[in-house]
GROMACS .gro file of N, CA and C in nm:
model
  483
    1THR      N    1   0.797  -4.612  -1.183
    1THR     CA    2   0.914  -4.530  -1.153
    1THR      C    3   0.870  -4.395  -1.098
    2PRO      N    4   0.944  -4.340  -1.004
    2PRO     CA    5   0.910  -4.208  -0.950
    2PRO      C    6   0.925  -4.101  -1.057
    3LEU      N    7   0.854  -3.991  -1.037
    3LEU     CA    8   0.856  -3.883  -1.135
    3LEU      C    9   0.994  -3.820  -1.148
    4SER      N   10   1.069  -3.816  -1.040
    4SER     CA   11   1.201  -3.753  -1.045
    4SER      C   12   1.298  -3.833  -1.130
    5LYS      N   13   1.277  -3.965  -1.141
    5LYS     CA   14   1.368  -4.049  -1.218
    5LYS      C   15   1.324  -4.068  -1.362
    6GLN      N   16   1.202  -4.020  -1.397
    6GLN     CA   17   1.155  -4.035  -1.534
    6GLN      C   18   1.239  -3.951  -1.628
    7LYS      N   19   1.263  -4.008  -1.745
    7LYS     CA   20   1.342  -3.939  -1.846
    7LYS      C   21   1.249  -3.847  -1.925
    8LYS      N   22   1.289  -3.721  -1.936
    8LYS     CA   23   1.208  -3.625  -2.011
    8LYS      C   24   1.249  -3.635  -2.159
    9PRO      N   25   1.153  -3.646  -2.250
    9PRO     CA   26   1.187  -3.657  -2.391
    9PRO      C   27   1.243  -3.525  -2.443
   10ASN      N   28   1.340  -3.533  -2.531
   10ASN     CA   29   1.394  -3.412  -2.591
   10ASN      C   30   1.333  -3.394  -2.730
   11VAL      N   31   1.374  -3.289  -2.799
   11VAL     CA   32   1.315  -3.254  -2.927
   11VAL      C   33   1.340  -3.362  -3.031
   12GLN      N   34   1.459  -3.423  -3.034
   12GLN     CA   35   1.489  -3.526  -3.134
   12GLN      C   36   1.401  -3.648  -3.115
   13GLU      N   37   1.378  -3.687  -2.990
   13GLU     CA   38   1.292  -3.803  -2.965
   13GLU      C   39   1.149  -3.774  -3.006
   14LEU      N   40   1.101  -3.651  -2.979
   14LEU     CA   41   0.966  -3.615  -3.018
   14LEU      C   42   0.953  -3.611  -3.170
   15SER      N   43   1.054  -3.561  -3.240
   15SER     CA   44   1.047  -3.553  -3.386
   15SER      C   45   1.044  -3.692  -3.449
   16LYS      N   46   1.101  -3.793  -3.385
   16LYS     CA   47   1.097  -3.931  -3.437
   16LYS      C   48   0.956  -3.986  -3.431
   17LEU      N   49   0.876  -3.940  -3.332
   17LEU     CA   50   0.740  -3.990  -3.317
   17LEU      C   51   0.644  -3.929  -3.418
   18LEU      N   52   0.677  -3.809  -3.468
   18LEU     CA   53   0.590  -3.740  -3.562
   18LEU      C   54   0.613  -3.791  -3.704
   19PRO      N   55   0.513  -3.780  -3.791
   19PRO     CA   56   0.535  -3.814  -3.932
   19PRO      C   57   0.645  -3.728  -3.993
   20GLU      N   58   0.707  -3.777  -4.101
   20GLU     CA   59   0.824  -3.711  -4.159
   20GLU      C   60   0.793  -3.574  -4.218
   21HIS      N   61   0.674  -3.553  -4.269
   21HIS     CA   62   0.642  -3.426  -4.335
   21HIS      C   63   0.610  -3.314  -4.235
   22ILE      N   64   0.607  -3.343  -4.105
   22ILE     CA   65   0.577  -3.241  -4.004
   22ILE      C   66   0.706  -3.200  -3.935
   23GLU      N   67   0.732  -3.067  -3.938
   23GLU     CA   68   0.852  -3.015  -3.873
   23GLU      C   69   0.818  -2.979  -3.728
   24LEU      N   70   0.914  -3.000  -3.641
   24LEU     CA   71   0.893  -2.972  -3.499
   24LEU      C   72   0.955  -2.836  -3.466
   25ASP      N   73   0.877  -2.730  -3.483
   25ASP     CA   74   0.924  -2.595  -3.448
   25ASP      C   75   0.847  -2.548  -3.325
   26SER      N   76   0.869  -2.424  -3.286
   26SER     CA   77   0.806  -2.374  -3.163
   26SER      C   78   0.654  -2.370  -3.174
   27ALA      N   79   0.602  -2.341  -3.294
   27ALA     CA   80   0.456  -2.339  -3.311
   27ALA      C   81   0.399  -2.478  -3.292
   28MET      N   82   0.468  -2.580  -3.344
   28MET     CA   83   0.421  -2.717  -3.330
   28MET      C   84   0.428  -2.762  -3.184
   29ILE      N   85   0.534  -2.724  -3.113
   29ILE     CA   86   0.546  -2.760  -2.972
   29ILE      C   87   0.434  -2.696  -2.891
   30GLU      N   88   0.401  -2.570  -2.919
   30GLU     CA   89   0.290  -2.504  -2.850
   30GLU      C   90   0.158  -2.574  -2.881
   31HIS      N   91   0.141  -2.615  -3.008
   31HIS     CA   92   0.019  -2.685  -3.048
   31HIS      C   93   0.007  -2.818  -2.973
   32LEU      N   94   0.117  -2.892  -2.965
   32LEU     CA   95   0.115  -3.020  -2.895
   32LEU      C   96   0.088  -3.001  -2.745
   33ALA      N   97   0.147  -2.898  -2.687
   33ALA     CA   98   0.123  -2.872  -2.546
   33ALA      C   99  -0.023  -2.838  -2.521
   34ARG      N  100  -0.081  -2.758  -2.609
   34ARG     CA  101  -0.223  -2.721  -2.595
   34ARG      C  102  -0.311  -2.845  -2.610
   35ALA      N  103  -0.278  -2.930  -2.707
   35ALA     CA  104  -0.357  -3.051  -2.728
   35ALA      C  105  -0.348  -3.144  -2.607
   36ALA      N  106  -0.229  -3.156  -2.550
   36ALA     CA  107  -0.212  -3.240  -2.431
   36ALA      C  108  -0.292  -3.184  -2.314
   37MET      N  109  -0.291  -3.052  -2.301
   37MET     CA  110  -0.366  -2.988  -2.193
   37MET      C  111  -0.516  -3.007  -2.213
   38ASP      N  112  -0.564  -2.993  -2.336
   38ASP     CA  113  -0.705  -3.015  -2.366
   38ASP      C  114  -0.747  -3.157  -2.331
   39LEU      N  115  -0.664  -3.254  -2.371
   39LEU     CA  116  -0.693  -3.393  -2.342
   39LEU      C  117  -0.698  -3.418  -2.191
   40HIS      N  118  -0.603  -3.360  -2.119
   40HIS     CA  119  -0.601  -3.375  -1.974
   40HIS      C  120  -0.727  -3.317  -1.910
   41HIS      N  121  -0.765  -3.197  -1.955
   41HIS     CA  122  -0.884  -3.134  -1.897
   41HIS      C  123  -1.012  -3.210  -1.934
   42LYS      N  124  -1.012  -3.267  -2.053
   42LYS     CA  125  -1.129  -3.345  -2.094
   42LYS      C  126  -1.142  -3.469  -2.007
   43ARG      N  127  -1.030  -3.534  -1.977
   43ARG     CA  128  -1.032  -3.654  -1.895
   43ARG      C  129  -1.066  -3.624  -1.749
   44THR      N  130  -1.017  -3.511  -1.698
   44THR     CA  131  -1.042  -3.477  -1.557
   44THR      C  132  -1.171  -3.399  -1.537
   45GLY      N  133  -1.231  -3.350  -1.644
   45GLY     CA  134  -1.356  -3.276  -1.633
   45GLY      C  135  -1.338  -3.130  -1.598
   46ARG      N  136  -1.218  -3.081  -1.607
   46ARG     CA  137  -1.193  -2.939  -1.578
   46ARG      C  138  -1.209  -2.854  -1.702
   47LYS      N  139  -1.229  -2.727  -1.680
   47LYS     CA  140  -1.236  -2.632  -1.790
   47LYS      C  141  -1.106  -2.553  -1.794
   48ILE      N  142  -1.067  -2.510  -1.912
   48ILE     CA  143  -0.948  -2.427  -1.926
   48ILE      C  144  -0.986  -2.284  -1.891
   49GLN      N  145  -0.908  -2.222  -1.804
   49GLN     CA  146  -0.941  -2.088  -1.755
   49GLN      C  147  -0.952  -1.985  -1.867
   50SER      N  148  -0.863  -1.993  -1.966
   50SER     CA  149  -0.865  -1.892  -2.071
   50SER      C  150  -0.986  -1.907  -2.162
   51ASP      N  151  -1.047  -2.026  -2.165
   51ASP     CA  152  -1.164  -2.048  -2.250
   51ASP      C  153  -1.294  -2.005  -2.182
   52LEU      N  154  -1.291  -1.994  -2.050
   52LEU     CA  155  -1.413  -1.955  -1.979
   52LEU      C  156  -1.443  -1.808  -2.005
   53PRO      N  157  -1.568  -1.776  -2.030
   53PRO     CA  158  -1.599  -1.634  -2.049
   53PRO      C  159  -1.588  -1.560  -1.916
   54THR      N  160  -1.531  -1.442  -1.921
   54THR     CA  161  -1.519  -1.363  -1.798
   54THR      C  162  -1.652  -1.298  -1.769
   55PRO      N  163  -1.701  -1.313  -1.649
   55PRO     CA  164  -1.830  -1.254  -1.616
   55PRO      C  165  -1.819  -1.102  -1.613
   56PRO      N  166  -1.923  -1.035  -1.658
   56PRO     CA  167  -1.919  -0.889  -1.653
   56PRO      C  168  -1.920  -0.843  -1.508
   57PRO      N  169  -1.864  -0.726  -1.480
   57PRO     CA  170  -1.863  -0.679  -1.342
   57PRO      C  171  -2.006  -0.663  -1.290
   58ALA      N  172  -2.019  -0.691  -1.163
   58ALA     CA  173  -2.152  -0.683  -1.101
   58ALA      C  174  -2.205  -0.541  -1.111
   59SER      N  175  -2.313  -0.528  -1.182
   59SER     CA  176  -2.367  -0.393  -1.204
   59SER      C  177  -2.487  -0.372  -1.114
   60SER      N  178  -2.460  -0.362  -0.987
   60SER     CA  179  -2.567  -0.336  -0.890
   60SER      C  180  -2.585  -0.186  -0.869
   61GLY      N  181  -2.519  -0.107  -0.955
   61GLY     CA  182  -2.529   0.038  -0.941
   61GLY      C  183  -2.434   0.092  -0.837
   62LYS      N  184  -2.351   0.010  -0.778
   62LYS     CA  185  -2.261   0.053  -0.672
   62LYS      C  186  -2.116   0.031  -0.713
   63SER      N  187  -2.078   0.083  -0.829
   63SER     CA  188  -1.944   0.056  -0.878
   63SER      C  189  -1.852   0.177  -0.873
   64THR      N  190  -1.906   0.294  -0.841
   64THR     CA  191  -1.819   0.412  -0.838
   64THR      C  192  -1.736   0.412  -0.711
   65VAL      N  193  -1.613   0.456  -0.723
   65VAL     CA  194  -1.523   0.456  -0.608
   65VAL      C  195  -1.508   0.595  -0.550
   66ALA      N  196  -1.493   0.695  -0.635
   66ALA     CA  197  -1.471   0.832  -0.588
   66ALA      C  198  -1.599   0.885  -0.522
   67TRP      N  199  -1.579   0.959  -0.415
   67TRP     CA  200  -1.692   1.017  -0.343
   67TRP      C  201  -1.710   1.162  -0.388
   68THR      N  202  -1.833   1.197  -0.423
   68THR     CA  203  -1.862   1.336  -0.458
   68THR      C  204  -1.883   1.414  -0.329
   69GLU      N  205  -1.876   1.545  -0.340
   69GLU     CA  206  -1.897   1.629  -0.221
   69GLU      C  207  -2.038   1.609  -0.165
   70LYS      N  208  -2.134   1.591  -0.252
   70LYS     CA  209  -2.272   1.570  -0.208
   70LYS      C  210  -2.282   1.441  -0.126
   71GLU      N  211  -2.217   1.335  -0.174
   71GLU     CA  212  -2.219   1.208  -0.101
   71GLU      C  213  -2.149   1.220   0.033
   72LYS      N  214  -2.038   1.294   0.037
   72LYS     CA  215  -1.966   1.314   0.163
   72LYS      C  216  -2.054   1.386   0.265
   73LEU      N  217  -2.122   1.492   0.219
   73LEU     CA  218  -2.209   1.567   0.310
   73LEU      C  219  -2.325   1.480   0.360
   74GLN      N  220  -2.386   1.404   0.268
   74GLN     CA  221  -2.497   1.317   0.308
   74GLN      C  222  -2.449   1.212   0.408
   75CYS      N  223  -2.333   1.157   0.385
   75CYS     CA  224  -2.279   1.055   0.475
   75CYS      C  225  -2.254   1.115   0.614
   76GLN      N  226  -2.195   1.235   0.620
   76GLN     CA  227  -2.168   1.298   0.750
   76GLN      C  228  -2.298   1.330   0.824
   77GLU      N  229  -2.400   1.376   0.750
   77GLU     CA  230  -2.529   1.404   0.813
   77GLU      C  231  -2.590   1.277   0.872
   78LEU      N  232  -2.581   1.167   0.797
   78LEU     CA  233  -2.639   1.041   0.844
   78LEU      C  234  -2.560   0.985   0.962
   79VAL      N  235  -2.430   1.005   0.964
   79VAL     CA  236  -2.348   0.961   1.078
   79VAL      C  237  -2.386   1.041   1.202
   80GLN      N  238  -2.405   1.171   1.185
   80GLN     CA  239  -2.443   1.256   1.299
   80GLN      C  240  -2.581   1.219   1.353
   81LYS      N  241  -2.667   1.167   1.265
   81LYS     CA  242  -2.800   1.123   1.310
   81LYS      C  243  -2.792   0.987   1.379
   82GLY      N  244  -2.674   0.920   1.371
   82GLY     CA  245  -2.655   0.794   1.440
   82GLY      C  246  -2.694   0.672   1.359
   83GLN      N  247  -2.699   0.686   1.226
   83GLN     CA  248  -2.736   0.572   1.144
   83GLN      C  249  -2.616   0.479   1.124
   84SER      N  250  -2.645   0.351   1.103
   84SER     CA  251  -2.540   0.251   1.085
   84SER      C  252  -2.485   0.257   0.943
   85GLU      N  253  -2.375   0.186   0.922
   85GLU     CA  254  -2.312   0.183   0.790
   85GLU      C  255  -2.405   0.121   0.686
   86GLU      N  256  -2.480   0.020   0.727
   86GLU     CA  257  -2.574  -0.045   0.635
   86GLU      C  258  -2.685   0.051   0.594
   87GLU      N  259  -2.736   0.128   0.689
   87GLU     CA  260  -2.841   0.226   0.657
   87GLU      C  261  -2.788   0.337   0.568
   88ILE      N  262  -2.663   0.379   0.592
   88ILE     CA  263  -2.603   0.483   0.510
   88ILE      C  264  -2.585   0.432   0.367
   89ALA      N  265  -2.539   0.308   0.353
   89ALA     CA  266  -2.520   0.250   0.221
   89ALA      C  267  -2.653   0.236   0.148
   90HIS      N  268  -2.760   0.203   0.223
   90HIS     CA  269  -2.892   0.193   0.161
   90HIS      C  270  -2.940   0.331   0.115
   91HIS      N  271  -2.909   0.433   0.194
   91HIS     CA  272  -2.950   0.570   0.158
   91HIS      C  273  -2.869   0.622   0.039
   92LEU      N  274  -2.737   0.597   0.040
   92LEU     CA  275  -2.652   0.635  -0.073
   92LEU      C  276  -2.655   0.521  -0.173
   93LYS      N  277  -2.730   0.532  -0.276
   93LYS     CA  278  -2.752   0.421  -0.370
   93LYS      C  279  -2.624   0.383  -0.444
   94SER      N  280  -2.529   0.476  -0.459
   94SER     CA  281  -2.410   0.448  -0.540
   94SER      C  282  -2.297   0.386  -0.459
   95LYS      N  283  -2.314   0.367  -0.328
   95LYS     CA  284  -2.206   0.314  -0.243
   95LYS      C  285  -2.251   0.186  -0.173
   96SER      N  286  -2.156   0.092  -0.162
   96SER     CA  287  -2.185  -0.031  -0.090
   96SER      C  288  -2.153  -0.010   0.059
   97GLU      N  289  -2.192  -0.108   0.139
   97GLU     CA  290  -2.166  -0.098   0.283
   97GLU      C  291  -2.015  -0.097   0.310
   98ALA      N  292  -1.939  -0.177   0.234
   98ALA     CA  293  -1.794  -0.182   0.252
   98ALA      C  294  -1.730  -0.048   0.216
   99GLN      N  295  -1.781   0.017   0.111
   99GLN     CA  296  -1.728   0.148   0.072
   99GLN      C  297  -1.757   0.253   0.179
  100VAL      N  298  -1.876   0.247   0.237
  100VAL     CA  299  -1.911   0.342   0.344
  100VAL      C  300  -1.822   0.318   0.465
  101ARG      N  301  -1.802   0.191   0.500
  101ARG     CA  302  -1.717   0.157   0.614
  101ARG      C  303  -1.574   0.207   0.592
  102SER      N  304  -1.521   0.184   0.472
  102SER     CA  305  -1.385   0.229   0.441
  102SER      C  306  -1.375   0.381   0.448
  103TYR      N  307  -1.475   0.448   0.394
  103TYR     CA  308  -1.473   0.595   0.394
  103TYR      C  309  -1.473   0.648   0.537
  104LEU      N  310  -1.557   0.592   0.622
  104LEU     CA  311  -1.566   0.639   0.760
  104LEU      C  312  -1.438   0.609   0.838
  105GLN      N  313  -1.379   0.492   0.814
  105GLN     CA  314  -1.253   0.458   0.882
  105GLN      C  315  -1.141   0.551   0.837
  106ASN      N  316  -1.134   0.579   0.707
  106ASN     CA  317  -1.030   0.669   0.656
  106ASN      C  318  -1.048   0.809   0.712
  107LYS      N  319  -1.172   0.855   0.719
  107LYS     CA  320  -1.199   0.989   0.770
  107LYS      C  321  -1.159   0.998   0.918
  108LYS      N  322  -1.192   0.896   0.994
  108LYS     CA  323  -1.158   0.894   1.137
  108LYS      C  324  -1.006   0.892   1.155
  109GLN      N  325  -0.937   0.814   1.073
  109GLN     CA  326  -0.791   0.806   1.082
  109GLN      C  327  -0.726   0.940   1.045
  110ARG      N  328  -0.777   1.006   0.942
  110ARG     CA  329  -0.723   1.137   0.903
  110ARG      C  330  -0.743   1.240   1.014
  111GLN      N  331  -0.859   1.235   1.080
  111GLN     CA  332  -0.885   1.330   1.190
  111GLN      C  333  -0.789   1.306   1.307
  112SER      N  334  -0.766   1.180   1.340
  112SER     CA  335  -0.676   1.152   1.453
  112SER      C  336  -0.533   1.192   1.418
  113GLN      N  337  -0.491   1.174   1.293
  113GLN     CA  338  -0.357   1.215   1.252
  113GLN      C  339  -0.344   1.367   1.254
  114ALA      N  340  -0.449   1.437   1.214
  114ALA     CA  341  -0.446   1.583   1.216
  114ALA      C  342  -0.436   1.634   1.360
  115GLN      N  343  -0.507   1.567   1.452
  115GLN     CA  344  -0.498   1.607   1.592
  115GLN      C  345  -0.359   1.582   1.648
  116ALA      N  346  -0.298   1.471   1.608
  116ALA     CA  347  -0.163   1.440   1.656
  116ALA      C  348  -0.064   1.543   1.606
  117VAL      N  349  -0.077   1.583   1.481
  117VAL     CA  350   0.012   1.686   1.425
  117VAL      C  351  -0.010   1.819   1.496
  118GLU      N  352  -0.135   1.848   1.525
  118GLU     CA  353  -0.166   1.974   1.595
  118GLU      C  354  -0.107   1.974   1.735
  119GLN      N  355  -0.109   1.860   1.802
  119GLN     CA  356  -0.051   1.852   1.935
  119GLN      C  357   0.100   1.868   1.932
  120VAL      N  358   0.163   1.809   1.831
  120VAL     CA  359   0.309   1.816   1.822
  120VAL      C  360   0.354   1.957   1.787
  121PHE      N  361   0.293   2.015   1.685
  121PHE     CA  362   0.339   2.145   1.639
  121PHE      C  363   0.263   2.260   1.702
  122GLY      N  364   0.132   2.243   1.719
  122GLY     CA  365   0.050   2.345   1.783
  122GLY      C  366   0.067   2.481   1.717
  123ASP      N  367   0.036   2.585   1.792
  123ASP     CA  368   0.059   2.720   1.743
  123ASP      C  369   0.205   2.754   1.762
  124GLU      N  370   0.262   2.823   1.667
  124GLU     CA  371   0.404   2.859   1.676
  124GLU      C  372   0.427   2.968   1.781
  125ASP      N  373   0.322   3.041   1.818
  125ASP     CA  374   0.336   3.150   1.915
  125ASP      C  375   0.343   3.100   2.058
  126THR      N  376   0.286   2.984   2.085
  126THR     CA  377   0.284   2.935   2.222
  126THR      C  378   0.423   2.889   2.262
  127PRO      N  379   0.466   2.924   2.385
  127PRO     CA  380   0.600   2.881   2.428
  127PRO      C  381   0.602   2.731   2.450
  128ARG      N  382   0.710   2.670   2.413
  128ARG     CA  383   0.724   2.526   2.430
  128ARG      C  384   0.792   2.497   2.563
  129LYS      N  385   0.753   2.389   2.621
  129LYS     CA  386   0.816   2.346   2.745
  129LYS      C  387   0.953   2.290   2.711
  130SER      N  388   1.056   2.345   2.773
  130SER     CA  389   1.190   2.298   2.742
  130SER      C  390   1.216   2.168   2.817
  131LYS      N  391   1.286   2.080   2.749
  131LYS     CA  392   1.322   1.953   2.810
  131LYS      C  393   1.471   1.956   2.835
  132GLY      N  394   1.514   1.902   2.944
  132GLY     CA  395   1.656   1.897   2.974
  132GLY      C  396   1.700   2.014   3.061
  133ARG      N  397   1.831   2.038   3.068
  133ARG     CA  398   1.887   2.139   3.159
  133ARG      C  399   1.891   2.277   3.099
  134GLY      N  400   1.877   2.287   2.968
  134GLY     CA  401   1.883   2.419   2.907
  134GLY      C  402   2.027   2.458   2.873
  135ARG      N  403   2.048   2.587   2.849
  135ARG     CA  404   2.181   2.634   2.811
  135ARG      C  405   2.274   2.638   2.930
  136LYS      N  406   2.400   2.615   2.901
  136LYS     CA  407   2.502   2.620   3.004
  136LYS      C  408   2.531   2.766   3.037
  137PRO      N  409   2.535   2.802   3.166
  137PRO     CA  410   2.560   2.942   3.201
  137PRO      C  411   2.704   2.983   3.166
  138PRO      N  412   2.730   3.112   3.150
  138PRO     CA  413   2.866   3.155   3.117
  138PRO      C  414   2.962   3.126   3.233
  139THR      N  415   3.088   3.115   3.200
  139THR     CA  416   3.188   3.081   3.300
  139THR      C  417   3.200   3.190   3.407
  140GLN      N  418   3.231   3.148   3.526
  140GLN     CA  419   3.245   3.241   3.639
  140GLN      C  420   3.392   3.266   3.674
  141ALA      N  421   3.483   3.221   3.590
  141ALA     CA  422   3.626   3.230   3.621
  141ALA      C  423   3.671   3.376   3.636
  142MET      N  424   3.618   3.467   3.560
  142MET     CA  425   3.661   3.607   3.566
  142MET      C  426   3.620   3.672   3.698
  143ASN      N  427   3.515   3.619   3.759
  143ASN     CA  428   3.470   3.677   3.886
  143ASN      C  429   3.565   3.641   4.000
  144THR      N  430   3.648   3.541   3.983
  144THR     CA  431   3.738   3.499   4.092
  144THR      C  432   3.872   3.573   4.089
  145VAL      N  433   3.906   3.633   3.977
  145VAL     CA  434   4.035   3.704   3.966
  145VAL      C  435   4.007   3.854   3.976
  146PRO      N  436   4.066   3.923   4.076
  146PRO     CA  437   4.041   4.067   4.089
  146PRO      C  438   4.115   4.144   3.979
  147ASN      N  439   4.058   4.252   3.932
  147ASN     CA  440   4.113   4.341   3.829
  147ASN      C  441   4.154   4.266   3.702
  148ALA      N  442   4.077   4.163   3.665
  148ALA     CA  443   4.108   4.087   3.545
  148ALA      C  444   4.072   4.168   3.422
  149ASN      N  445   4.157   4.161   3.321
  149ASN     CA  446   4.134   4.232   3.197
  149ASN      C  447   4.129   4.129   3.085
  150LEU      N  448   4.028   4.137   3.002
  150LEU     CA  449   4.012   4.038   2.896
  150LEU      C  450   4.073   4.088   2.766
  151ASP      N  451   4.197   4.127   2.771
  151ASP     CA  452   4.267   4.172   2.651
  151ASP      C  453   4.327   4.049   2.585
  152ALA      N  454   4.278   4.014   2.469
  152ALA     CA  455   4.321   3.892   2.402
  152ALA      C  456   4.466   3.896   2.365
  153LYS      N  457   4.517   4.016   2.329
  153LYS     CA  458   4.658   4.028   2.289
  153LYS      C  459   4.749   3.996   2.405
  154THR      N  460   4.717   4.045   2.523
  154THR     CA  461   4.800   4.019   2.640
  154THR      C  462   4.792   3.875   2.685
  155LEU      N  463   4.670   3.820   2.678
  155LEU     CA  464   4.651   3.681   2.718
  155LEU      C  465   4.730   3.587   2.627
  156LEU      N  466   4.733   3.615   2.496
  156LEU     CA  467   4.805   3.532   2.402
  156LEU      C  468   4.955   3.549   2.408
  157SER      N  469   5.000   3.664   2.455
  157SER     CA  470   5.145   3.687   2.464
  157SER      C  471   5.209   3.603   2.572
  158GLY      N  472   5.130   3.556   2.670
  158GLY     CA  473   5.183   3.471   2.775
  158GLY      C  474   5.220   3.545   2.900
  159LYS      N  475   5.201   3.675   2.908
  159LYS     CA  476   5.229   3.751   3.029
  159LYS      C  477   5.128   3.715   3.136
  160VAL      N  478   5.173   3.707   3.258
  160VAL     CA  479   5.087   3.672   3.369
  160VAL      C  480   5.007   3.795   3.408
  161LEU      N  481   4.888   3.774   3.453
  161LEU     CA  482   4.803   3.883   3.496
  161LEU      C  483   4.865   3.945   3.614
   0.00000   0.00000   0.00000
């Protein structure tokens, strides 16, 4: 029969299979599940992940992540001398080649971002090139009417100039 059509046993059916003096509670169900898993792994030759000892972290002396100022200066000096990432990692005993590569990429990215910000904002004293048409000039209507007076009271009263 296909797996989808198989009937899954419920708690009452499982309790009928057990001896009468054993109660089927959550601890017993966990125990049975663990025993079934152990049997399965024994038959298939697999190991249970939780039983395997976790290996200690690789202690090659290259486990520190933070860069000290001394390491940063040494790295920059070696880069200026034209040494490769592998040579820099060999010279800096506490850093791996991947750590050196990451550090150099991050430094390069920060420099390019700083340059982009500098280009956008630049010095505040330098005049900026205006884009577009600029401000609209004031109206020229008053220049077309001779002896025009800009008295707001008269204009609002409705009297003709």
